[in-house]
PDB file of C-alpha atoms in Angstrom:
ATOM      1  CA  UNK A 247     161.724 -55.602 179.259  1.00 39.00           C
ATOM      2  CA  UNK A 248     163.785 -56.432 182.198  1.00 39.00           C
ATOM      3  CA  UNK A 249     165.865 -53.640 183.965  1.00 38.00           C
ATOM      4  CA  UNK A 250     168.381 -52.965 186.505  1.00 37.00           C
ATOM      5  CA  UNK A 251     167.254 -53.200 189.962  1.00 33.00           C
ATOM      6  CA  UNK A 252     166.804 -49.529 191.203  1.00 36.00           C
ATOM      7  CA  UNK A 253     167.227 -49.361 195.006  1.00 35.00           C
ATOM      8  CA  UNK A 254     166.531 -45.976 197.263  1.00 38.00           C
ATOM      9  CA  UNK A 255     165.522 -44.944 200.080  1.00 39.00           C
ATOM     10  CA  UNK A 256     162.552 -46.186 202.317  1.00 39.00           C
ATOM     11  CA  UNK A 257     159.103 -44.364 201.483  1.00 39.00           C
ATOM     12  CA  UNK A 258     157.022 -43.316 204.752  1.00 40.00           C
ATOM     13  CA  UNK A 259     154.124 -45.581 205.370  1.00 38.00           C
ATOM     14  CA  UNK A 260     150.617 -44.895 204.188  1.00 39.00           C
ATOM     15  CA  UNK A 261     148.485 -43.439 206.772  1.00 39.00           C
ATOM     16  CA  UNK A 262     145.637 -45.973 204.652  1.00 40.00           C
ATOM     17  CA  UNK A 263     146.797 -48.942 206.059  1.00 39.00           C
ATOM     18  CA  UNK A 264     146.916 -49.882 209.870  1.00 36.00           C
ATOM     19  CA  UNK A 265     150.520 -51.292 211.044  1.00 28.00           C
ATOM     20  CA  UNK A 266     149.785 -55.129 210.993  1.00 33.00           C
ATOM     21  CA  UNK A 267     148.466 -54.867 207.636  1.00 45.00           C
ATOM     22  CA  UNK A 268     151.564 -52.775 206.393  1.00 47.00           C
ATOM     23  CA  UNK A 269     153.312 -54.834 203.741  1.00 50.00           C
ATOM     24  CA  UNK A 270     156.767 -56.003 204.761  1.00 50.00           C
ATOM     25  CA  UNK A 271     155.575 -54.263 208.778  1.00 45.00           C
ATOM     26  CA  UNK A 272     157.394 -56.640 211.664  1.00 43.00           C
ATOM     27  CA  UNK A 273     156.305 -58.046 214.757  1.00 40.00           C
ATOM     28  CA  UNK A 274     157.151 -55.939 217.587  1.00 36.00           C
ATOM     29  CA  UNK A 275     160.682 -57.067 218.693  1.00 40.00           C
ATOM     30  CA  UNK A 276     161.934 -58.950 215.322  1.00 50.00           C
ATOM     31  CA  UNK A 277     164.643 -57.909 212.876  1.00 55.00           C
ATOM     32  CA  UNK A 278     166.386 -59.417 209.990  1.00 63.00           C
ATOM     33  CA  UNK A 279     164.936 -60.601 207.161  1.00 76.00           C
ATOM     34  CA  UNK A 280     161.607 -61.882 206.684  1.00 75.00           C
ATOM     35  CA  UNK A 281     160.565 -65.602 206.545  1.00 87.00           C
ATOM     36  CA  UNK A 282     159.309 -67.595 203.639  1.00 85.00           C
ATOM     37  CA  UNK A 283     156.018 -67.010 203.793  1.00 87.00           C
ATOM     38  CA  UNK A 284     156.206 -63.456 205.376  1.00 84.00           C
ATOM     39  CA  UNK A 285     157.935 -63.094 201.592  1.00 84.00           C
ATOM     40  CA  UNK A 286     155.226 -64.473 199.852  1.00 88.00           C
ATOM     41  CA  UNK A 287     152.478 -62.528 201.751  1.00 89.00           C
ATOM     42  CA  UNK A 288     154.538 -59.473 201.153  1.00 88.00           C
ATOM     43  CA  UNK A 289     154.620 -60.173 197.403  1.00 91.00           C
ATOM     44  CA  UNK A 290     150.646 -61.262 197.649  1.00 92.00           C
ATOM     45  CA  UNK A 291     150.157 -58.240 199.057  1.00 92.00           C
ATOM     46  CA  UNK A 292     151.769 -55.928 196.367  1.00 94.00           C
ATOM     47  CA  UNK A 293     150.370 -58.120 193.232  1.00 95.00           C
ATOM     48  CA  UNK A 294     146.703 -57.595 194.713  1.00 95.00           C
ATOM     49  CA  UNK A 295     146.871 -54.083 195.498  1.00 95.00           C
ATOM     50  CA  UNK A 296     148.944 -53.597 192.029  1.00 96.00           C
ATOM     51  CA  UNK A 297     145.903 -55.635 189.849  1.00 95.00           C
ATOM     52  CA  UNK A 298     143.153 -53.667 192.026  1.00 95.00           C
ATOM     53  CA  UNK A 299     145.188 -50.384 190.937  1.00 96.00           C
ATOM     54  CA  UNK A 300     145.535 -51.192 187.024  1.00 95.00           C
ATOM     55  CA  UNK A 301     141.733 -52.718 186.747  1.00 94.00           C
ATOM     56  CA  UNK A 302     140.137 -50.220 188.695  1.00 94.00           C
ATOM     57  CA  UNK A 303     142.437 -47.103 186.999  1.00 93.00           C
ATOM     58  CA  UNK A 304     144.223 -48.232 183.810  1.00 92.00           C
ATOM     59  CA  UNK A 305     147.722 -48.586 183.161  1.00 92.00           C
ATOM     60  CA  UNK A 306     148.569 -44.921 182.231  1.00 91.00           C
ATOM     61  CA  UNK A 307     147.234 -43.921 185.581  1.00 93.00           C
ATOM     62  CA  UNK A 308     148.555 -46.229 187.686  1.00 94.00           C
ATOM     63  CA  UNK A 309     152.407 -45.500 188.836  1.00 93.00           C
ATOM     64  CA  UNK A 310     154.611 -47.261 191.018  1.00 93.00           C
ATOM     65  CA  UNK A 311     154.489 -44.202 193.477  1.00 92.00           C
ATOM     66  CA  UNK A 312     151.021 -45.499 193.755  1.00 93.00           C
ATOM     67  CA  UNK A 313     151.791 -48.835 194.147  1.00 94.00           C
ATOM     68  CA  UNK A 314     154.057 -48.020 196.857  1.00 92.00           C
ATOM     69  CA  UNK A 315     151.398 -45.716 198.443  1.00 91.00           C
ATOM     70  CA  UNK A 316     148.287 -48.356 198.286  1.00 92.00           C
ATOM     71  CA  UNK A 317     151.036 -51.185 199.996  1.00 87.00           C
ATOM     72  CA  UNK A 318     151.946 -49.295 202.383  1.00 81.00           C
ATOM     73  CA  UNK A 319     155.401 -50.234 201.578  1.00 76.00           C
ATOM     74  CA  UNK A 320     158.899 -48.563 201.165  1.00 81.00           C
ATOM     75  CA  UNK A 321     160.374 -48.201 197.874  1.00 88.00           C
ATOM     76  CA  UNK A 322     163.063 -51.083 198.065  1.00 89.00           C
ATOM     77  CA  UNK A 323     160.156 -53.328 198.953  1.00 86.00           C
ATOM     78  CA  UNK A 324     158.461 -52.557 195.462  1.00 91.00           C
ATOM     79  CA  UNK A 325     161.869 -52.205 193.692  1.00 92.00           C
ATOM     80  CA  UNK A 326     163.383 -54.865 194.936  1.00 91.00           C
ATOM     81  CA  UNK A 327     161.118 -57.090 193.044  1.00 92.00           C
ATOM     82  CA  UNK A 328     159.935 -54.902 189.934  1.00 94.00           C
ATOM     83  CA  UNK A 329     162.523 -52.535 189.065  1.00 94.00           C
ATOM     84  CA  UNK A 330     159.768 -50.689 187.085  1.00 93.00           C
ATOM     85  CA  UNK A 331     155.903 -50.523 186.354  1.00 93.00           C
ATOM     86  CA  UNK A 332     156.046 -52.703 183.350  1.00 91.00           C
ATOM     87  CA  UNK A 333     157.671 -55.523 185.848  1.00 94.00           C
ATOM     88  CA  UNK A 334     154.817 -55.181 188.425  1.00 95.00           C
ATOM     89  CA  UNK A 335     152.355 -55.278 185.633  1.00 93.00           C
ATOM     90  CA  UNK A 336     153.470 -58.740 183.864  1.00 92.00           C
ATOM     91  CA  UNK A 337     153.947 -59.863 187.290  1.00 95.00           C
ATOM     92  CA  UNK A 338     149.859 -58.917 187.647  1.00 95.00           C
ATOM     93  CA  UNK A 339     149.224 -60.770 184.565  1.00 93.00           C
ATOM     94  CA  UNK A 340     150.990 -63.882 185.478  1.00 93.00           C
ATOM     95  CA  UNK A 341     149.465 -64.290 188.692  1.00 94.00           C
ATOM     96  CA  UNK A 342     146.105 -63.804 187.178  1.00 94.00           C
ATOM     97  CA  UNK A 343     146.991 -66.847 184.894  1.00 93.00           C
ATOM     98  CA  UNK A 344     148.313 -68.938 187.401  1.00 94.00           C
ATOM     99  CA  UNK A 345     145.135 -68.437 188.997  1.00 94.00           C
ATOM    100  CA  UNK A 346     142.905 -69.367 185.966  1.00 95.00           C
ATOM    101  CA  UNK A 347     145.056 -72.375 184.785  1.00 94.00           C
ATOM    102  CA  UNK A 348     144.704 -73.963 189.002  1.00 95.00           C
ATOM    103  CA  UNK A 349     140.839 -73.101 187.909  1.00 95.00           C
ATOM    104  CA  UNK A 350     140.879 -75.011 184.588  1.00 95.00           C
ATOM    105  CA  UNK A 351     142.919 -77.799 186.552  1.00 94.00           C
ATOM    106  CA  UNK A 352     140.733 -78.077 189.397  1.00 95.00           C
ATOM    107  CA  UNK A 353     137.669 -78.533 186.408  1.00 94.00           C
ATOM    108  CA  UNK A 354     140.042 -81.383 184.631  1.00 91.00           C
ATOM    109  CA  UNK A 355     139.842 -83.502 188.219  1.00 92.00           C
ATOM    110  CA  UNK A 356     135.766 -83.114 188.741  1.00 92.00           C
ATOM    111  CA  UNK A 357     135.273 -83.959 185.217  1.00 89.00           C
ATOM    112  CA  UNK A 358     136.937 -87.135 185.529  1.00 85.00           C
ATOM    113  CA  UNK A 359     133.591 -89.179 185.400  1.00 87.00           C
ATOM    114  CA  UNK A 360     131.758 -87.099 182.229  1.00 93.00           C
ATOM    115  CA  UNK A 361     132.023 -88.425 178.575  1.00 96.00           C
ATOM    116  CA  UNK A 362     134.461 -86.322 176.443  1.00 96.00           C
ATOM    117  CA  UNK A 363     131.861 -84.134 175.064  1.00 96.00           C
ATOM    118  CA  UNK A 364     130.292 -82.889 178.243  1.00 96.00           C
ATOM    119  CA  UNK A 365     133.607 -81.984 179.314  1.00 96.00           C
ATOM    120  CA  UNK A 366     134.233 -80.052 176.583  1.00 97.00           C
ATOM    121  CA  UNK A 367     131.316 -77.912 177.090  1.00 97.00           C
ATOM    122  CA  UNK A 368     131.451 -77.134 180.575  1.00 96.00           C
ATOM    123  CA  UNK A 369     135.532 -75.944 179.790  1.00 96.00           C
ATOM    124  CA  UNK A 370     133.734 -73.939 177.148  1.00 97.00           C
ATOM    125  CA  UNK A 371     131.279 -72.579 179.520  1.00 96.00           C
ATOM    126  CA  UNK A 372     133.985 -71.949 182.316  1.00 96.00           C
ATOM    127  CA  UNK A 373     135.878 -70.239 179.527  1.00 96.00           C
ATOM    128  CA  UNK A 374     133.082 -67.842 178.983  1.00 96.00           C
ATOM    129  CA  UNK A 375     132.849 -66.892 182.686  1.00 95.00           C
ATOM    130  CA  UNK A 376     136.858 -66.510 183.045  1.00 95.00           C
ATOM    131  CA  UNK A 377     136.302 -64.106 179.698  1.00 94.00           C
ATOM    132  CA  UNK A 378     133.968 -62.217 181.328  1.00 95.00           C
ATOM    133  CA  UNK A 379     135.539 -61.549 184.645  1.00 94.00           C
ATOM    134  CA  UNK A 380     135.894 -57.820 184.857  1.00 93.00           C
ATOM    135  CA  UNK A 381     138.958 -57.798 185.858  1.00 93.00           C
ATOM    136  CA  UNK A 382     140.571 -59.655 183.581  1.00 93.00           C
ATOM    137  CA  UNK A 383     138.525 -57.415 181.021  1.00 94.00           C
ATOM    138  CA  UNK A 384     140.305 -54.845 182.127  1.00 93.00           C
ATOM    139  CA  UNK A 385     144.057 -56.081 181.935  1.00 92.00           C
ATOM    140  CA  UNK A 386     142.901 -57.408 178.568  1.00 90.00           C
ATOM    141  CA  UNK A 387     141.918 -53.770 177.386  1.00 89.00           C
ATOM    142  CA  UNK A 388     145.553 -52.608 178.821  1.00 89.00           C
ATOM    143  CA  UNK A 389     147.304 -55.720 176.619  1.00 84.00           C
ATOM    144  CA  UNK A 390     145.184 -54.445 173.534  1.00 81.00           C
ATOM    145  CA  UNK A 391     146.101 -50.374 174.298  1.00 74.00           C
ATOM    146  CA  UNK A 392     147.722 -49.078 176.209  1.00 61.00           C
ATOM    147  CA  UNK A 393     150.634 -51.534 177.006  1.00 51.00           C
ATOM    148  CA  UNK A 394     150.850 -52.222 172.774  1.00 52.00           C
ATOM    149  CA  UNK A 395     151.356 -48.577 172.106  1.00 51.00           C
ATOM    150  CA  UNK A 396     154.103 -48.133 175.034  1.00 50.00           C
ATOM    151  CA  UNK A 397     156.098 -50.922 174.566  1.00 48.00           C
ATOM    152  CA  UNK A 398     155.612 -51.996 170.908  1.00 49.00           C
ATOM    153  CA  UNK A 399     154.285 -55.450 169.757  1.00 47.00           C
ATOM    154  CA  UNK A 400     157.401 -57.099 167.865  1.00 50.00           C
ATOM    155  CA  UNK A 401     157.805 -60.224 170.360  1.00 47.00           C
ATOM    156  CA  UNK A 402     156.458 -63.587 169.484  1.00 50.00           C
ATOM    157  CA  UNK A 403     153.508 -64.596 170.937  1.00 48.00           C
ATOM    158  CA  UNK A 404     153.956 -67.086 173.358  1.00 54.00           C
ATOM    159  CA  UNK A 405     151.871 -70.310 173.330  1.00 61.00           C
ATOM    160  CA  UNK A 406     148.234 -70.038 174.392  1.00 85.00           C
ATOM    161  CA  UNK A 407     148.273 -72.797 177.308  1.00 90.00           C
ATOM    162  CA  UNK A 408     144.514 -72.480 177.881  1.00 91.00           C
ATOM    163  CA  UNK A 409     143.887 -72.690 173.908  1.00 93.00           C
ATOM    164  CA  UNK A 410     146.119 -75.658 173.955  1.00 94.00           C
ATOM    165  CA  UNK A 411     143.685 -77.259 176.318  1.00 94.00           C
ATOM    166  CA  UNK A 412     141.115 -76.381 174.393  1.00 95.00           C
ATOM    167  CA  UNK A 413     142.150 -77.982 171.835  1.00 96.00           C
ATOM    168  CA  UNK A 414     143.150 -80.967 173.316  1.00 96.00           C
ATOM    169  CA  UNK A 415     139.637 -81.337 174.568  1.00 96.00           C
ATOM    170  CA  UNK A 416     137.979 -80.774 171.018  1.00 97.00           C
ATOM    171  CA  UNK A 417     140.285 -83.588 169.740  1.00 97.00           C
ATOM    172  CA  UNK A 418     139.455 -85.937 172.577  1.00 96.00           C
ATOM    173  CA  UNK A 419     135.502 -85.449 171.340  1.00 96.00           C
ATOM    174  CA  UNK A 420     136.475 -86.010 168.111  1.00 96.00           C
ATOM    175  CA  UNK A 421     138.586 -89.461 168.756  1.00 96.00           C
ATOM    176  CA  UNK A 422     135.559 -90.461 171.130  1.00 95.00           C
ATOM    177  CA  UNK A 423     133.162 -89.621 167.791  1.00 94.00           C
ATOM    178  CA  UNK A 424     131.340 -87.594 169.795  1.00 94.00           C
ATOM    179  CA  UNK A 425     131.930 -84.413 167.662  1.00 94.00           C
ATOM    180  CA  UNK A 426     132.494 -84.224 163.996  1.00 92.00           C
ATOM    181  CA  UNK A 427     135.853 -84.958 162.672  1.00 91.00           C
ATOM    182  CA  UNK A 428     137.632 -82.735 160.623  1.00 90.00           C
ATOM    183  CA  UNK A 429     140.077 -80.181 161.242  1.00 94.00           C
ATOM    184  CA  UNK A 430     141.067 -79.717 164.919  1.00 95.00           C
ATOM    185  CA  UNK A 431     142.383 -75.915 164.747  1.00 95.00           C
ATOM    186  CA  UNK A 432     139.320 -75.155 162.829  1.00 94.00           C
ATOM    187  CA  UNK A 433     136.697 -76.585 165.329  1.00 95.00           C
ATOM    188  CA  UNK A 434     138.520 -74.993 167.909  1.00 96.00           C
ATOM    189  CA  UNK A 435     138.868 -71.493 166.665  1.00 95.00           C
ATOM    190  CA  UNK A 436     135.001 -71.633 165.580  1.00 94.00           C
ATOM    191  CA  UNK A 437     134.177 -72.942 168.942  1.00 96.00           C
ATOM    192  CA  UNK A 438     135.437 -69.323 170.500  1.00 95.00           C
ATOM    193  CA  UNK A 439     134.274 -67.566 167.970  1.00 94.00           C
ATOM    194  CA  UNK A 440     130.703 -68.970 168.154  1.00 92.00           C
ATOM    195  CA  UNK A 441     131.076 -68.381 171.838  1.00 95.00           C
ATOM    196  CA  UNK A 442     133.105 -66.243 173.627  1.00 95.00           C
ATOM    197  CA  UNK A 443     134.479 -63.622 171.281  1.00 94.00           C
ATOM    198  CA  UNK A 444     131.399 -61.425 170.745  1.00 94.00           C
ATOM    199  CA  UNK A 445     130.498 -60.615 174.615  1.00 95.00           C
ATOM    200  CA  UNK A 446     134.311 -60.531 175.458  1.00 94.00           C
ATOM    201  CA  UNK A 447     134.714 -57.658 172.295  1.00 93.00           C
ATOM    202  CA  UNK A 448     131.319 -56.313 174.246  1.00 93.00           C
ATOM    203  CA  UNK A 449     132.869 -55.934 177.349  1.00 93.00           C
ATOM    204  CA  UNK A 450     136.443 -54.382 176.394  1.00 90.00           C
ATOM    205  CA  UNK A 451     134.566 -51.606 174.871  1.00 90.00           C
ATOM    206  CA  UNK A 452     132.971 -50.827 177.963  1.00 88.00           C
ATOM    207  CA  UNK A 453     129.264 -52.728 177.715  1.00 90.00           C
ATOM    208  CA  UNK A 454     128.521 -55.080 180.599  1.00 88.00           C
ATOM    209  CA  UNK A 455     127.044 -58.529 178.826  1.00 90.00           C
ATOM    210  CA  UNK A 456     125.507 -61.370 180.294  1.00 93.00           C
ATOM    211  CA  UNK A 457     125.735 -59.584 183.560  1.00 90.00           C
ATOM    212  CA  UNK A 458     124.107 -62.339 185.840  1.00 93.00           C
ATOM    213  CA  UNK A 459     124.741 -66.004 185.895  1.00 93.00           C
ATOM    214  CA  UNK A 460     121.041 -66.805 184.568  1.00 95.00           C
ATOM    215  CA  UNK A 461     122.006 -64.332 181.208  1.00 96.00           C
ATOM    216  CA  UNK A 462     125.325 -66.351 180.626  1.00 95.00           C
ATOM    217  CA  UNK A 463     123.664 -69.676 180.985  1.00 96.00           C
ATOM    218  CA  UNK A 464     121.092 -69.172 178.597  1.00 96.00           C
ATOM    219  CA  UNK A 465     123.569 -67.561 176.391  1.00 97.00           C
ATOM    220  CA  UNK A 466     125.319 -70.231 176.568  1.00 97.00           C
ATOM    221  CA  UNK A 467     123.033 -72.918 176.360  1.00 97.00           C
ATOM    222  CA  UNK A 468     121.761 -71.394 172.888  1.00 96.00           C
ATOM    223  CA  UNK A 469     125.322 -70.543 171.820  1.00 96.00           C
ATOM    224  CA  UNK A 470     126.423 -74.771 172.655  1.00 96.00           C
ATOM    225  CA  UNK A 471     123.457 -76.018 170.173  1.00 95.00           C
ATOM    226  CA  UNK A 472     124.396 -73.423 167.283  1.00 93.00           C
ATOM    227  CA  UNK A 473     128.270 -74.577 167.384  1.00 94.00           C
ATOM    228  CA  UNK A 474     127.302 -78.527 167.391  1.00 93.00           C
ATOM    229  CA  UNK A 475     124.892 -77.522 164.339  1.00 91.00           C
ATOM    230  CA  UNK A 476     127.224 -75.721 162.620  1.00 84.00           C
ATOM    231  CA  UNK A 477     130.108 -78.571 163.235  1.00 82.00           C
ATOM    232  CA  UNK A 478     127.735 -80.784 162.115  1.00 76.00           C
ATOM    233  CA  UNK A 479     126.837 -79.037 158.544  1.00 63.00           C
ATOM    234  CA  UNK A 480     130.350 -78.210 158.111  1.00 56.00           C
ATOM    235  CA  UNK A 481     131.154 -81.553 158.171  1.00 52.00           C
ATOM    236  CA  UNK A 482     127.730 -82.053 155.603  1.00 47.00           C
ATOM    237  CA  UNK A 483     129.021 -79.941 152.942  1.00 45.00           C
TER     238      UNK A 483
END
């Protein structure tokens, strides 16, 4: 929920963080307001220490006196862009899928060359990787808690881009007839339930899964064949 800009006076600077890393700190001799991209390393700056603060801590213990503390910034810095700690924290989410969409788009352009099928199961297996990231474990375990419970859950969800390509990638295989045909939102959903929903669950309540690359592949590998199977005999009965 969006609200009014609070503005105050500037915080002291943390003794953690040397001058030339201080966010919004000036070369020696300049005034006025920073450049372009002394903005955008400024609001770098505060997203990453913000994301390492709510991962690492949780939401409840994570403040924007904290925020402010870590950045070694004053408090209209912080303010200025998120007038409170649910702000900062959707700001934390959306960079983290900004991030994972340039991922999933950067896999699109490599792929260009691979029959339908074999791109849809390397976005699968990226999938499982991005699902598994502890980080994003971690601000997924806020969404599911904490953030639910303090803020209430009456807004409509809004569309799931990276289901949508998903999706899009299942029909593809299934115009190519290189997967079964049948219903498209049903393949789908069964394709992340066969294969990313049981070590995600894993991993939000606390277990580590598939901790090495080697675990995941195999997982995967075994995981790949028992989805095409059980395509396959859906389509069968």
């Amino acid at each position: 929920m969006k609200t009014a800009v609070k503005t105050g006076r500037r915080g002291r600077t943390s003794a953690k963080a040397p001058v030339s890393k201080r966010v919004g700190a000036r070369r020696e001799g300049r005034g006025g307001r920073p450049t372009k991209a002394e903005a955008q390393a400024i609001e770098d700056r505060i997203l990453a220490v913000a994301a390492e603060l709510f991962a690492r801590d949780g939401y409840a213990a994570t403040s924007m006196e904290r925020v402010v503390s870590e950045c070694g910034a004053g408090k209209d810095t912080i303010y200025r862009r998120y007038p409170s700690k649910r702000a900062i924290f959707d700001a934390v989410l959306e960079r983290s899928r900004r991030r994972i969409m340039a991922l999933l788009a950067d896999l699109q352009v490599r792929q260009s060359g691979q029959n339908s099928l074999a791109q849809l199961k390397e976005l699968a297996s990226c999938l499982l990787d991005i699902n598994l990231d502890p980080e994003l474990v971690a601000f997924k375990r806020i969404a599911a808690s904490e953030m639910m419970v303090a803020a209430g859950n009456d807004a409509e969800p809004e569309p799931d881009a990276i289901m949508s390509l998903l999706r899009t990638s299942v029909t593809k295989a299934q115009s190519d007839q290189r997967l079964v045909s049948g219903d498209t939102n049903f393949l789908t959903d069964f394709l992340i339930n066969s294969i990313i929903v049981g070590p995600t669950t894993l991993a939000m309540f606390g277990f580590k899964p598939l901790a090495s690359a080697k675990e995941r592949k195999l997982y995967f590998e075994k995981s790949w064949k028992l989805f095409l199977g059980g395509a396959a005999g859906r389509q069968d009965r």
